[in-house]
């Protein structure tokens, strides 16, 4: 199984031209030894048709296929346009858009029904870790799920903070996640860069990369580390 490396561009970049340039540059990176999935904002998905070496994912989707849901994008629409993956339950969706475990569960079910591969993000906040609640949080976030998911362990305090999680601590979380949900894979996310990618890839079968995936040279370096080249 090749390592799975997800590029989560979040709400970046802000122009079609910039997105096109970044998509082309990502396609050109050396990636034979891993599976790269690019998750740009919805409005740039139509630019990804040029991709051959890189698969395409979305950063979110609705819990229904069609209907009166203003502003939403459905998993059926994504599948129909050639998208293979979707990130669900990201901590930014949980905290800034009030997505709870119930909504996330509905979204995951609908995405799977439409044949999308789901990357479900889980992870504790700093406060929850300090209070010793990490295990409970992971149990709760994974309670309703079974084996057909890719789970991304993303400790919330490590996301976008430059404070990556100690690899041993991350490994403990991985073992627990595997026990609870028996996922297809467990990947790590949270301030991944080319200097720490090697620490995680030895125990996780992939990485979810945010900020560092916007810098295509740095993202290329991460891919090199992962492929051992
Ligand atoms: P980061 O983001 O790499 O910028 O920490 C990871 C993520 O949120 O998926």
PDB file of C-alpha atoms and ligand atoms in Angstrom, residues 6 8 10 87 90-92 121 154 158-162 189-193 208-213, ligand 1:
ATOM      1  CA  UNK A   6      -3.456  14.567   1.036  1.00  0.00           C
ATOM      2  CA  UNK A   8      -5.660  20.260   1.891  1.00  0.00           C
ATOM      3  CA  UNK A  10      -8.386  24.958   2.703  1.00  0.00           C
ATOM      4  CA  UNK A  87     -12.448  15.202   3.732  1.00  0.00           C
ATOM      5  CA  UNK A  90     -12.236  18.514   9.815  1.00  0.00           C
ATOM      6  CA  UNK A  91     -11.763  20.372  13.093  1.00  0.00           C
ATOM      7  CA  UNK A  92     -12.272  23.697  11.318  1.00  0.00           C
ATOM      8  CA  UNK A 121     -10.694  13.769  10.655  1.00  0.00           C
ATOM      9  CA  UNK A 154      -5.283  15.546  13.638  1.00  0.00           C
ATOM     10  CA  UNK A 158      -1.273  20.924  16.097  1.00  0.00           C
ATOM     11  CA  UNK A 159      -3.283  22.196  13.123  1.00  0.00           C
ATOM     12  CA  UNK A 160      -1.809  25.289  11.513  1.00  0.00           C
ATOM     13  CA  UNK A 161       0.108  26.067  14.708  1.00  0.00           C
ATOM     14  CA  UNK A 162       3.603  24.902  13.811  1.00  0.00           C
ATOM     15  CA  UNK A 189      -2.174  15.657  10.070  1.00  0.00           C
ATOM     16  CA  UNK A 190      -1.112  18.784  11.953  1.00  0.00           C
ATOM     17  CA  UNK A 191       1.801  21.066  11.035  1.00  0.00           C
ATOM     18  CA  UNK A 192       3.422  18.487   8.769  1.00  0.00           C
ATOM     19  CA  UNK A 193       6.469  19.774   6.886  1.00  0.00           C
ATOM     20  CA  UNK A 208      -2.796  15.200   5.664  1.00  0.00           C
ATOM     21  CA  UNK A 209      -0.888  18.336   4.786  1.00  0.00           C
ATOM     22  CA  UNK A 210      -2.413  21.810   5.079  1.00  0.00           C
ATOM     23  CA  UNK A 211      -0.171  24.882   5.014  1.00  0.00           C
ATOM     24  CA  UNK A 212       2.855  23.078   3.596  1.00  0.00           C
ATOM     25  CA  UNK A 213       0.872  21.887   0.568  1.00  0.00           C
TER      26      UNK A 213
HETATM   27  P1  LIG B   1      -1.694  22.166   8.722  1.00  0.00           P
HETATM   28  O1  LIG B   1      -3.192  21.686   8.442  1.00  0.00           O
HETATM   29  O2  LIG B   1      -0.802  21.190   7.977  1.00  0.00           O
HETATM   30  O3  LIG B   1      -1.624  23.552   8.172  1.00  0.00           O
HETATM   31  O4  LIG B   1      -1.479  22.090  10.179  1.00  0.00           O
HETATM   32  C1  LIG B   1      -3.548  20.348   8.458  1.00  0.00           C
HETATM   33  C2  LIG B   1      -5.028  20.229   8.268  1.00  0.00           C
HETATM   34  O5  LIG B   1      -5.764  21.041   8.815  1.00  0.00           O
HETATM   35  O6  LIG B   1      -5.523  19.348   7.562  1.00  0.00           O
END
